Amino acid sequence: MFKKWVRRVSLSTTTRGFVESSPTHDKPQDSYGGGIDVAGTTTPKPSSSATAIKTKTVAEVDETGSSKVPSSRSSSYDNGIDYDALYEEEEEMDLSMEAHGSMITHLLSQVKIGMDLTKVVLPTFILERRSLLEMYADYFAHPDLFIKISELDDPRDRIVQVCRWYLSAYHAGRKSAVAKKPYNPILGEVFQCHWDIPGETQNEPEVKDGPVPWCRRDQLTFLAEQVSHHPPISAFYAEHYNKKITFTAHVWTKSKFLGLSIGVHNIGEGVVTLVDRSEEYIVTFPNGYGRSILTVPWIELGGSVEIKCPQTGYYANVEFLTKPFYGGKRNKVTAEIYSPNDKKPFVSIAGEWSGLMEAKWHDKNKTEVFVDVNRIPIFKKQVRPIVEQDEYESRRVWKEVTAGLKFNDIERATNAKFVVEQQQRDQAKVRKEYDLAWEHKHFKPVGDNWIYTKPLSQRMYLQEKEAKR
């Protein structure tokens, strides 16, 4: 397969995934890493079983450059395994590092406090059964709160609703109290999904030029792409066509070893855009921490976040509070929302981002529930079956790793992960040899940001321009 792939590159430099242009964020991979890399404790040599896994994980490419689409049986249901179901089942709650003492001791001997963990190989058993790109989709586990932003006429109500959606966006990303690490996306990996909104009609036309072209105008759609490997940067975009609201973001994960915990600094920003109002709400992201890594690890968020609307002047300051060493509660958060040019907030919010948050309205001298994430429904994201997915879509890329983890076959998961990573190393080597840069599929760099190439605002402008001709 690799010989065919090399021949394909030498025959054409315009094949999907490559272009002769200036270099992008892509370096040869001595040790596959990004954020906190996760693999086996050692780098395994591909066994015969790993080779078999490879044939099912990556679509073979013929000499003309076209992918051979695998059959439904081999892609979604094989050897009695329903691969789609593996991603829908809940994660197991138990994970104790004490049961893997020698492995953890060996790992700790390789690191120092403050060390960048990009290329540190972590054990496979701590993996969560999904890609980081899929985890970002959980920002929209409450799509009704998100699209409601566009329905409010008062700019003060809109900034409040942005904060309500934002503060409720983190609890769904953690499926259990135990901290596990999602798969680090490979360069060019893509995840697509959508959400059905209650009360919406189902006879709307599809948005053929949208981020998920088989979805309707009344559905919230989501698209994520891993745009860089070194440094590890993910970009994602969501839109609801009928409500004329979008969200675009990029996140660079930078991880460090902190002694008894691991810190992940999330560098980047997101922008909520109300297309009809030409209004934007810029948000930043908190840091993540994996605590108690020697016993039963758990996750918490920490750091300051800003939410601001340049057009209206409304803004908010959010503080994710880490648990004190002695006493205190986990997952505490506070927020204050300000009117333009005011030095005092008109409302203060406090509580837990994983539970109840209350709002104290200073101009009304009133306290009420702001949002209780345990009392509002989580909307299930809809993902097309693996058999229908393209070669680089997350669930297809990682399906054999997911199967190994689900059935507690760590060797199988480790071998499958090695196959995915080795293919990435091989491709990076060829790009370097032929001086080829990676061609991004859906996002483009603009300064320090990554922008979706076909945002709803741009498409609507072109439609209006065309209609006037």
CSV table of C-alpha atoms in Angstrom, one decimal:
chain,number,residue,atom,x,y,z
A,1,MET,CA,0.0,0.0,0.0
A,2,PHE,CA,2.8,2.4,0.9
A,3,LYS,CA,4.5,1.8,-2.5
A,4,LYS,CA,1.2,2.6,-4.3
A,5,TRP,CA,0.9,5.8,-2.1
A,6,VAL,CA,4.4,7.0,-3.0
A,7,ARG,CA,3.7,6.4,-6.7
A,8,ARG,CA,0.5,8.4,-6.3
A,9,VAL,CA,2.4,11.4,-4.9
A,10,SER,CA,5.1,11.2,-7.5
A,11,LEU,CA,2.5,11.2,-10.3
A,12,SER,CA,0.5,14.2,-9.1
A,13,THR,CA,1.0,16.9,-6.6
A,14,THR,CA,-2.5,18.0,-6.8
A,15,THR,CA,-3.9,14.9,-5.2
A,16,ARG,CA,-6.3,15.4,-2.2
A,17,GLY,CA,-4.2,16.3,0.8
A,18,PHE,CA,-1.2,17.8,-0.9
A,19,VAL,CA,-0.3,21.0,-2.7
A,20,GLU,CA,2.9,22.7,-3.7
A,21,SER,CA,2.9,25.7,-1.5
A,22,SER,CA,4.5,27.3,1.5
A,23,PRO,CA,5.1,24.9,4.5
A,24,THR,CA,2.3,24.6,7.1
A,25,HIS,CA,2.3,23.3,10.7
A,26,ASP,CA,3.6,19.8,9.8
A,27,LYS,CA,6.9,18.3,10.9
A,28,PRO,CA,8.4,14.8,10.6
A,29,GLN,CA,7.1,12.7,13.5
A,30,ASP,CA,9.9,11.0,15.5
A,31,SER,CA,7.3,10.3,18.1
A,32,TYR,CA,3.7,10.8,17.3
A,33,GLY,CA,2.4,13.4,19.6
A,34,GLY,CA,0.0,16.3,20.0
A,35,GLY,CA,-1.4,17.7,23.2
A,36,ILE,CA,-0.8,14.8,25.5
A,37,ASP,CA,0.0,11.9,23.2
A,38,VAL,CA,-1.4,8.5,24.1
A,39,ALA,CA,-0.2,5.2,22.9
A,40,GLY,CA,1.1,2.0,24.3
A,41,THR,CA,3.9,2.0,26.9
A,42,THR,CA,6.2,0.9,24.2
A,43,THR,CA,6.2,1.3,20.5
A,44,PRO,CA,5.0,-2.0,19.1
A,45,LYS,CA,6.1,-3.6,15.9
A,46,PRO,CA,3.2,-4.3,13.6
A,47,SER,CA,2.2,-7.9,14.0
A,48,SER,CA,0.2,-10.0,11.7
A,49,SER,CA,-2.9,-9.0,13.7
A,50,ALA,CA,-1.9,-5.3,13.4
A,51,THR,CA,-1.6,-5.7,9.7
A,52,ALA,CA,-5.0,-7.2,9.6
A,53,ILE,CA,-6.3,-4.3,11.6
A,54,LYS,CA,-4.7,-1.9,9.1
A,55,THR,CA,-6.6,-3.3,6.2
A,56,LYS,CA,-9.8,-2.5,8.0
A,57,THR,CA,-8.7,0.9,9.4
A,58,VAL,CA,-7.4,2.7,6.3
A,59,ALA,CA,-9.0,2.5,2.8
A,60,GLU,CA,-6.7,1.1,0.2
A,61,VAL,CA,-5.7,3.5,-2.5
A,62,ASP,CA,-5.3,2.3,-6.1
A,63,GLU,CA,-2.7,3.7,-8.5
A,64,THR,CA,-5.1,6.2,-10.0
A,65,GLY,CA,-5.6,7.9,-6.6
A,66,SER,CA,-9.1,6.8,-6.0
A,67,SER,CA,-10.2,5.1,-2.7
A,68,LYS,CA,-11.6,1.7,-2.7
A,69,VAL,CA,-14.8,2.0,-0.7
A,70,PRO,CA,-15.1,-1.0,1.7
A,71,SER,CA,-18.3,-2.9,2.0
A,72,SER,CA,-20.8,-2.3,4.7
A,73,ARG,CA,-20.0,-5.6,6.4
A,74,SER,CA,-16.3,-4.8,6.7
A,75,SER,CA,-16.7,-1.2,7.8
A,76,SER,CA,-19.6,-1.0,10.2
A,77,TYR,CA,-20.1,-4.6,11.3
A,78,ASP,CA,-17.3,-7.1,11.2
A,79,ASN,CA,-16.4,-10.2,13.2
A,80,GLY,CA,-19.6,-9.8,15.1
A,81,ILE,CA,-18.7,-6.2,16.2
A,82,ASP,CA,-21.0,-3.3,15.6
A,83,TYR,CA,-18.5,-0.5,15.4
A,84,ASP,CA,-21.1,2.2,15.4
A,85,ALA,CA,-22.5,1.0,18.6
A,86,LEU,CA,-19.1,1.1,20.3
A,87,TYR,CA,-19.1,4.9,20.1
A,88,GLU,CA,-22.6,5.2,21.4
A,89,GLU,CA,-22.2,3.1,24.6
A,90,GLU,CA,-21.3,4.8,27.8
A,91,GLU,CA,-17.7,4.7,29.1
A,92,GLU,CA,-16.9,2.5,32.0
A,93,MET,CA,-16.5,4.4,35.3
A,94,ASP,CA,-13.7,2.5,36.9
A,95,LEU,CA,-10.0,3.4,36.2
A,96,SER,CA,-7.4,3.0,38.9
A,97,MET,CA,-3.8,3.9,38.2
A,98,GLU,CA,-2.8,1.8,41.3
A,99,ALA,CA,-3.6,-1.4,39.3
A,100,HIS,CA,-0.9,-0.3,36.8
A,101,GLY,CA,1.8,0.7,39.3
A,102,SER,CA,4.9,-0.4,37.5
A,103,MET,CA,3.8,1.2,34.3
A,104,ILE,CA,3.0,4.5,35.9
A,105,THR,CA,6.3,4.4,37.8
A,106,HIS,CA,8.2,3.9,34.5
A,107,LEU,CA,6.3,6.8,32.9
A,108,LEU,CA,7.1,9.2,35.8
A,109,SER,CA,10.8,8.3,35.5
A,110,GLN,CA,10.7,9.9,32.0
A,111,VAL,CA,9.3,13.3,33.0
A,112,LYS,CA,10.1,16.3,35.0
A,113,ILE,CA,7.9,19.0,36.5
A,114,GLY,CA,7.1,21.6,33.9
A,115,MET,CA,8.0,19.3,31.0
A,116,ASP,CA,6.1,19.6,27.8
A,117,LEU,CA,4.3,16.3,27.3
A,118,THR,CA,3.8,16.5,23.5
A,119,LYS,CA,6.0,13.5,22.8
A,120,VAL,CA,5.6,11.6,26.0
A,121,VAL,CA,4.0,8.2,25.3
A,122,LEU,CA,1.2,7.6,27.8
A,123,PRO,CA,-0.4,4.1,28.4
A,124,THR,CA,-3.3,3.0,26.2
A,125,PHE,CA,-5.6,2.1,29.0
A,126,ILE,CA,-6.2,5.8,29.9
A,127,LEU,CA,-7.8,6.4,26.5
A,128,GLU,CA,-11.4,7.5,26.2
A,129,ARG,CA,-13.1,5.8,23.3
A,130,ARG,CA,-13.4,8.9,21.0
A,131,SER,CA,-11.4,11.5,19.3
A,132,LEU,CA,-10.7,15.0,20.7
A,133,LEU,CA,-12.6,16.3,17.6
A,134,GLU,CA,-15.7,14.5,18.7
A,135,MET,CA,-15.4,15.8,22.3
A,136,TYR,CA,-15.5,19.4,21.0
A,137,ALA,CA,-18.9,18.6,19.5
A,138,ASP,CA,-20.2,18.4,23.1
A,139,TYR,CA,-20.1,22.2,23.3
A,140,PHE,CA,-23.5,21.9,21.6
A,141,ALA,CA,-25.0,19.2,23.8
A,142,HIS,CA,-27.7,21.8,24.5
A,143,PRO,CA,-28.3,23.2,21.0
A,144,ASP,CA,-31.5,24.9,22.1
A,145,LEU,CA,-29.6,27.2,24.4
A,146,PHE,CA,-27.2,28.0,21.6
A,147,ILE,CA,-29.7,28.9,18.9
A,148,LYS,CA,-31.9,30.9,21.4
A,149,ILE,CA,-29.2,33.5,21.3
A,150,SER,CA,-30.3,34.5,17.8
A,151,GLU,CA,-34.0,34.8,18.9
A,152,LEU,CA,-33.5,37.6,21.4
A,153,ASP,CA,-34.0,41.3,20.5
A,154,ASP,CA,-32.3,43.0,23.4
A,155,PRO,CA,-28.5,43.0,23.3
A,156,ARG,CA,-28.4,42.6,27.1
A,157,ASP,CA,-30.5,39.4,26.9
A,158,ARG,CA,-28.2,38.1,24.1
A,159,ILE,CA,-25.0,38.4,26.2
A,160,VAL,CA,-26.8,36.7,29.1
A,161,GLN,CA,-27.9,33.9,26.8
A,162,VAL,CA,-24.4,33.5,25.4
A,163,CYS,CA,-23.1,33.1,28.9
A,164,ARG,CA,-25.9,30.6,29.8
A,165,TRP,CA,-25.0,28.5,26.7
A,166,TYR,CA,-21.2,28.8,27.4
A,167,LEU,CA,-21.4,27.8,31.1
A,168,SER,CA,-23.6,24.8,30.3
A,169,ALA,CA,-21.2,23.6,27.5
A,170,TYR,CA,-18.6,21.8,29.6
A,171,HIS,CA,-20.3,19.2,31.6
A,172,ALA,CA,-21.4,17.0,28.7
A,173,GLY,CA,-17.8,16.7,27.5
A,174,ARG,CA,-16.9,14.5,30.5
A,175,LYS,CA,-18.9,11.3,30.4
A,176,SER,CA,-17.7,10.2,33.8
A,177,ALA,CA,-16.1,11.6,36.9
A,178,VAL,CA,-12.9,9.6,36.0
A,179,ALA,CA,-10.4,11.5,33.7
A,180,LYS,CA,-9.6,9.8,30.5
A,181,LYS,CA,-7.8,11.1,27.4
A,182,PRO,CA,-9.5,11.3,24.0
A,183,TYR,CA,-7.5,10.2,21.0
A,184,ASN,CA,-5.2,12.8,19.6
A,185,PRO,CA,-6.5,13.6,16.1
A,186,ILE,CA,-4.3,12.8,13.2
A,187,LEU,CA,-3.5,15.6,10.7
A,188,GLY,CA,-6.4,16.0,8.4
A,189,GLU,CA,-8.8,14.1,10.6
A,190,VAL,CA,-12.5,15.3,10.3
A,191,PHE,CA,-15.5,14.8,12.5
A,192,GLN,CA,-19.1,15.7,11.3
A,193,CYS,CA,-22.4,15.5,13.1
A,194,HIS,CA,-25.7,17.3,13.6
A,195,TRP,CA,-28.5,17.8,16.2
A,196,ASP,CA,-32.3,17.7,15.6
A,197,ILE,CA,-34.1,20.6,17.3
A,198,PRO,CA,-37.5,19.8,18.9
A,199,GLY,CA,-40.4,21.6,17.3
A,200,GLU,CA,-38.6,22.2,14.0
A,201,THR,CA,-40.3,21.0,10.9
A,202,GLN,CA,-38.6,18.2,8.9
A,203,ASN,CA,-39.5,19.2,5.4
A,204,GLU,CA,-36.8,21.8,5.1
A,205,PRO,CA,-34.3,21.6,2.2
A,206,GLU,CA,-30.8,20.3,2.6
A,207,VAL,CA,-27.9,22.8,2.9
A,208,LYS,CA,-25.8,21.4,0.1
A,209,ASP,CA,-23.1,24.0,0.5
A,210,GLY,CA,-23.0,23.8,4.3
A,211,PRO,CA,-20.5,22.1,6.6
A,212,VAL,CA,-22.6,18.9,6.6
A,213,PRO,CA,-24.2,18.8,3.2
A,214,TRP,CA,-26.8,16.1,3.9
A,215,CYS,CA,-28.3,18.1,6.7
A,216,ARG,CA,-31.4,20.3,6.6
A,217,ARG,CA,-31.8,24.0,7.3
A,218,ASP,CA,-33.5,23.4,10.6
A,219,GLN,CA,-30.7,21.3,12.0
A,220,LEU,CA,-27.6,22.4,13.9
A,221,THR,CA,-24.5,21.1,12.1
A,222,PHE,CA,-21.0,20.7,13.3
A,223,LEU,CA,-17.6,20.1,11.5
A,224,ALA,CA,-14.2,19.8,13.0
A,225,GLU,CA,-10.8,19.3,11.4
A,226,GLN,CA,-7.3,18.7,12.8
A,227,VAL,CA,-5.4,21.5,10.9
A,228,SER,CA,-2.0,21.1,12.5
A,229,HIS,CA,0.0,18.4,14.2
A,230,HIS,CA,3.0,20.4,15.5
A,231,PRO,CA,1.6,22.3,17.3
A,232,PRO,CA,-1.6,20.3,17.8
A,233,ILE,CA,-4.4,22.6,16.6
A,234,SER,CA,-8.1,21.7,16.1
A,235,ALA,CA,-10.6,23.9,14.3
A,236,PHE,CA,-14.3,23.5,14.4
A,237,TYR,CA,-17.4,25.2,13.0
A,238,ALA,CA,-21.2,25.0,13.8
A,239,GLU,CA,-24.2,26.6,12.1
A,240,HIS,CA,-28.0,26.7,12.1
A,241,TYR,CA,-29.0,28.0,8.8
A,242,ASN,CA,-32.6,29.0,9.6
A,243,LYS,CA,-31.6,30.8,12.8
A,244,LYS,CA,-28.6,32.5,11.1
A,245,ILE,CA,-26.2,31.7,13.9
A,246,THR,CA,-22.7,30.2,13.7
A,247,PHE,CA,-19.7,29.4,15.9
A,248,THR,CA,-16.2,29.0,14.7
A,249,ALA,CA,-13.2,28.2,16.9
A,250,HIS,CA,-9.6,26.9,17.0
A,251,VAL,CA,-7.8,25.4,20.0
A,252,TRP,CA,-4.1,24.7,20.4
A,253,THR,CA,-3.6,22.2,23.3
A,254,LYS,CA,-0.3,22.6,25.1
A,255,SER,CA,0.3,20.2,28.0
A,256,LYS,CA,2.7,20.1,30.9
A,257,PHE,CA,3.6,17.7,33.7
A,258,LEU,CA,2.8,19.3,37.1
A,259,GLY,CA,3.9,16.6,39.5
A,260,LEU,CA,0.8,14.9,40.7
A,261,SER,CA,-1.3,16.3,37.9
A,262,ILE,CA,-1.2,17.2,34.2
A,263,GLY,CA,-2.2,20.6,32.9
A,264,VAL,CA,-3.5,21.3,29.4
A,265,HIS,CA,-3.4,25.0,28.3
A,266,ASN,CA,-6.1,25.6,25.7
A,267,ILE,CA,-4.9,28.4,23.5
A,268,GLY,CA,-7.3,29.9,21.0
A,269,GLU,CA,-10.7,31.5,20.8
A,270,GLY,CA,-14.2,31.0,19.5
A,271,VAL,CA,-16.6,33.4,17.9
A,272,VAL,CA,-20.4,33.3,18.0
A,273,THR,CA,-21.8,35.1,14.9
A,274,LEU,CA,-25.3,36.4,14.5
A,275,VAL,CA,-25.4,36.8,10.7
A,276,ASP,CA,-28.5,38.9,10.4
A,277,ARG,CA,-27.3,41.4,13.1
A,278,SER,CA,-23.6,41.4,12.0
A,279,GLU,CA,-22.8,40.7,15.6
A,280,GLU,CA,-20.0,38.7,17.2
A,281,TYR,CA,-19.3,37.3,20.6
A,282,ILE,CA,-15.7,36.3,21.2
A,283,VAL,CA,-14.9,33.7,23.8
A,284,THR,CA,-11.8,32.1,25.2
A,285,PHE,CA,-11.4,28.7,26.8
A,286,PRO,CA,-10.4,27.5,30.3
A,287,ASN,CA,-7.4,25.2,31.0
A,288,GLY,CA,-7.9,21.6,31.9
A,289,TYR,CA,-6.2,19.6,34.7
A,290,GLY,CA,-5.9,15.9,35.2
A,291,ARG,CA,-5.6,15.4,39.0
A,292,SER,CA,-4.6,12.4,41.1
A,293,ILE,CA,-2.7,10.7,38.3
A,294,LEU,CA,-1.2,8.1,40.7
A,295,THR,CA,-4.6,6.9,42.0
A,296,VAL,CA,-8.0,7.5,40.5
A,297,PRO,CA,-7.6,10.5,38.0
A,298,TRP,CA,-10.2,13.2,37.7
A,299,ILE,CA,-10.6,16.3,35.6
A,300,GLU,CA,-11.2,19.9,36.5
A,301,LEU,CA,-11.2,23.2,34.7
A,302,GLY,CA,-9.4,26.4,35.8
A,303,GLY,CA,-8.5,29.9,34.7
A,304,SER,CA,-10.1,33.1,33.5
A,305,VAL,CA,-12.3,33.4,30.4
A,306,GLU,CA,-13.5,36.5,28.6
A,307,ILE,CA,-16.7,36.8,26.6
A,308,LYS,CA,-17.2,40.1,24.7
A,309,CYS,CA,-19.2,41.6,21.9
A,310,PRO,CA,-17.3,44.4,20.2
A,311,GLN,CA,-20.5,45.6,18.4
A,312,THR,CA,-22.7,46.2,21.5
A,313,GLY,CA,-20.0,46.7,24.2
A,314,TYR,CA,-21.5,44.1,26.5
A,315,TYR,CA,-18.9,41.7,28.1
A,316,ALA,CA,-18.5,39.1,30.8
A,317,ASN,CA,-15.6,37.8,32.9
A,318,VAL,CA,-15.7,34.1,33.9
A,319,GLU,CA,-13.5,32.4,36.4
A,320,PHE,CA,-13.2,28.6,36.6
A,321,LEU,CA,-12.0,27.8,40.1
A,322,THR,CA,-9.8,24.8,40.8
A,323,LYS,CA,-10.4,22.8,44.0
A,324,PRO,CA,-8.2,23.9,47.0
A,325,PHE,CA,-5.8,21.3,48.3
A,326,TYR,CA,-7.7,21.1,51.6
A,327,GLY,CA,-11.5,21.2,51.5
A,328,GLY,CA,-13.6,23.0,49.0
A,329,LYS,CA,-15.7,21.7,46.2
A,330,ARG,CA,-14.9,20.7,42.6
A,331,ASN,CA,-16.0,22.4,39.4
A,332,LYS,CA,-16.8,25.8,40.9
A,333,VAL,CA,-17.4,28.7,38.5
A,334,THR,CA,-18.2,32.4,38.8
A,335,ALA,CA,-19.1,35.0,36.2
A,336,GLU,CA,-20.0,38.7,36.1
A,337,ILE,CA,-21.7,40.3,33.1
A,338,TYR,CA,-21.3,44.1,32.4
A,339,SER,CA,-23.2,46.7,30.3
A,340,PRO,CA,-21.1,48.9,28.0
A,341,ASN,CA,-18.7,51.2,29.9
A,342,ASP,CA,-20.0,50.0,33.3
A,343,LYS,CA,-17.5,49.1,36.0
A,344,LYS,CA,-20.0,47.1,38.1
A,345,PRO,CA,-21.8,44.0,36.8
A,346,PHE,CA,-25.5,43.9,36.4
A,347,VAL,CA,-25.6,40.2,37.2
A,348,SER,CA,-23.3,37.8,39.1
A,349,ILE,CA,-23.4,34.1,38.5
A,350,ALA,CA,-22.0,31.4,40.8
A,351,GLY,CA,-22.2,27.6,41.2
A,352,GLU,CA,-20.8,24.5,39.6
A,353,TRP,CA,-20.3,24.1,35.8
A,354,SER,CA,-21.3,20.4,36.3
A,355,GLY,CA,-24.5,21.3,38.2
A,356,LEU,CA,-26.5,24.2,39.5
A,357,MET,CA,-25.6,27.8,38.8
A,358,GLU,CA,-27.5,30.8,40.3
A,359,ALA,CA,-27.7,34.4,39.1
A,360,LYS,CA,-27.9,37.4,41.4
A,361,TRP,CA,-29.4,40.4,39.5
A,362,HIS,CA,-28.0,43.5,41.2
A,363,ASP,CA,-30.4,46.0,39.5
A,364,LYS,CA,-33.4,43.8,40.6
A,365,ASN,CA,-32.0,42.6,44.0
A,366,LYS,CA,-33.1,39.2,43.0
A,367,THR,CA,-31.5,35.7,43.0
A,368,GLU,CA,-32.7,32.9,40.8
A,369,VAL,CA,-31.5,29.7,39.0
A,370,PHE,CA,-29.4,30.7,36.0
A,371,VAL,CA,-29.0,27.1,34.7
A,372,ASP,CA,-28.9,23.6,36.2
A,373,VAL,CA,-27.2,21.4,33.7
A,374,ASN,CA,-28.5,18.3,35.5
A,375,ARG,CA,-32.1,19.3,34.9
A,376,ILE,CA,-32.0,20.1,31.2
A,377,PRO,CA,-31.8,17.5,28.5
A,378,ILE,CA,-28.7,16.6,26.6
A,379,PHE,CA,-29.4,16.3,22.9
A,380,LYS,CA,-27.8,13.3,21.3
A,381,LYS,CA,-25.5,14.2,18.3
A,382,GLN,CA,-26.3,12.3,15.1
A,383,VAL,CA,-23.3,10.8,13.3
A,384,ARG,CA,-23.6,9.0,10.0
A,385,PRO,CA,-22.6,5.3,10.0
A,386,ILE,CA,-18.9,4.4,9.6
A,387,VAL,CA,-19.6,2.6,6.4
A,388,GLU,CA,-20.7,6.0,4.9
A,389,GLN,CA,-17.7,7.9,6.3
A,390,ASP,CA,-14.7,9.1,4.4
A,391,GLU,CA,-11.2,7.8,5.0
A,392,TYR,CA,-10.2,10.6,7.4
A,393,GLU,CA,-13.4,10.7,9.5
A,394,SER,CA,-12.7,10.2,13.2
A,395,ARG,CA,-14.8,7.2,14.0
A,396,ARG,CA,-13.5,5.3,10.9
A,397,VAL,CA,-9.9,6.2,11.7
A,398,TRP,CA,-10.1,5.0,15.3
A,399,LYS,CA,-12.6,2.2,15.1
A,400,GLU,CA,-10.1,-0.6,15.8
A,401,VAL,CA,-8.6,1.2,18.7
A,402,THR,CA,-12.1,1.8,20.1
A,403,ALA,CA,-12.9,-1.9,19.7
A,404,GLY,CA,-9.8,-2.9,21.5
A,405,LEU,CA,-10.5,-0.6,24.4
A,406,LYS,CA,-14.2,-1.6,24.6
A,407,PHE,CA,-13.3,-5.3,24.9
A,408,ASN,CA,-10.3,-4.6,27.2
A,409,ASP,CA,-7.9,-5.9,24.6
A,410,ILE,CA,-5.1,-3.4,25.3
A,411,GLU,CA,-2.7,-5.2,22.9
A,412,ARG,CA,-5.2,-4.9,20.1
A,413,ALA,CA,-5.8,-1.2,20.8
A,414,THR,CA,-2.1,-0.5,21.0
A,415,ASN,CA,-1.3,-2.2,17.7
A,416,ALA,CA,-4.3,-0.5,16.0
A,417,LYS,CA,-3.1,2.8,17.3
A,418,PHE,CA,0.4,2.1,16.1
A,419,VAL,CA,-0.9,1.4,12.6
A,420,VAL,CA,-2.7,4.8,12.4
A,421,GLU,CA,0.3,6.7,13.7
A,422,GLN,CA,2.8,4.9,11.5
A,423,GLN,CA,0.8,5.8,8.4
A,424,GLN,CA,1.0,9.4,9.5
A,425,ARG,CA,4.8,9.1,10.0
A,426,ASP,CA,5.2,7.6,6.6
A,427,GLN,CA,3.1,10.3,4.9
A,428,ALA,CA,5.0,13.0,6.7
A,429,LYS,CA,8.3,11.5,5.5
A,430,VAL,CA,7.0,11.5,1.9
A,431,ARG,CA,5.8,15.1,2.2
A,432,LYS,CA,9.3,16.2,3.4
A,433,GLU,CA,11.0,14.2,0.6
A,434,TYR,CA,8.9,15.8,-2.1
A,435,ASP,CA,8.7,19.2,-0.5
A,436,LEU,CA,4.9,19.0,-0.3
A,437,ALA,CA,2.7,20.9,2.1
A,438,TRP,CA,-0.5,19.6,3.6
A,439,GLU,CA,-3.7,20.9,2.0
A,440,HIS,CA,-6.4,21.7,4.5
A,441,LYS,CA,-9.9,20.6,3.7
A,442,HIS,CA,-12.3,23.0,5.4
A,443,PHE,CA,-10.3,25.7,7.3
A,444,LYS,CA,-7.6,28.2,6.4
A,445,PRO,CA,-5.1,30.1,8.5
A,446,VAL,CA,-5.7,33.9,8.9
A,447,GLY,CA,-3.0,35.4,11.1
A,448,ASP,CA,-3.1,33.4,14.4
A,449,ASN,CA,-6.6,32.2,13.7
A,450,TRP,CA,-8.1,29.4,11.7
A,451,ILE,CA,-11.2,30.3,9.7
A,452,TYR,CA,-13.9,28.1,8.1
A,453,THR,CA,-13.6,28.6,4.4
A,454,LYS,CA,-17.3,28.7,3.7
A,455,PRO,CA,-19.1,30.4,6.6
A,456,LEU,CA,-22.8,31.1,6.5
A,457,SER,CA,-22.3,34.9,6.4
A,458,GLN,CA,-20.1,34.6,3.2
A,459,ARG,CA,-22.5,32.2,1.5
A,460,MET,CA,-25.5,34.4,2.2
A,461,TYR,CA,-23.7,37.5,0.9
A,462,LEU,CA,-22.8,35.7,-2.3
A,463,GLN,CA,-26.4,34.5,-2.6
A,464,GLU,CA,-27.8,38.0,-2.2
A,465,LYS,CA,-25.2,39.4,-4.7
A,466,GLU,CA,-26.2,36.7,-7.2
A,467,ALA,CA,-30.0,37.5,-6.7
A,468,LYS,CA,-29.4,41.2,-7.5
A,469,ARG,CA,-28.0,40.4,-10.9
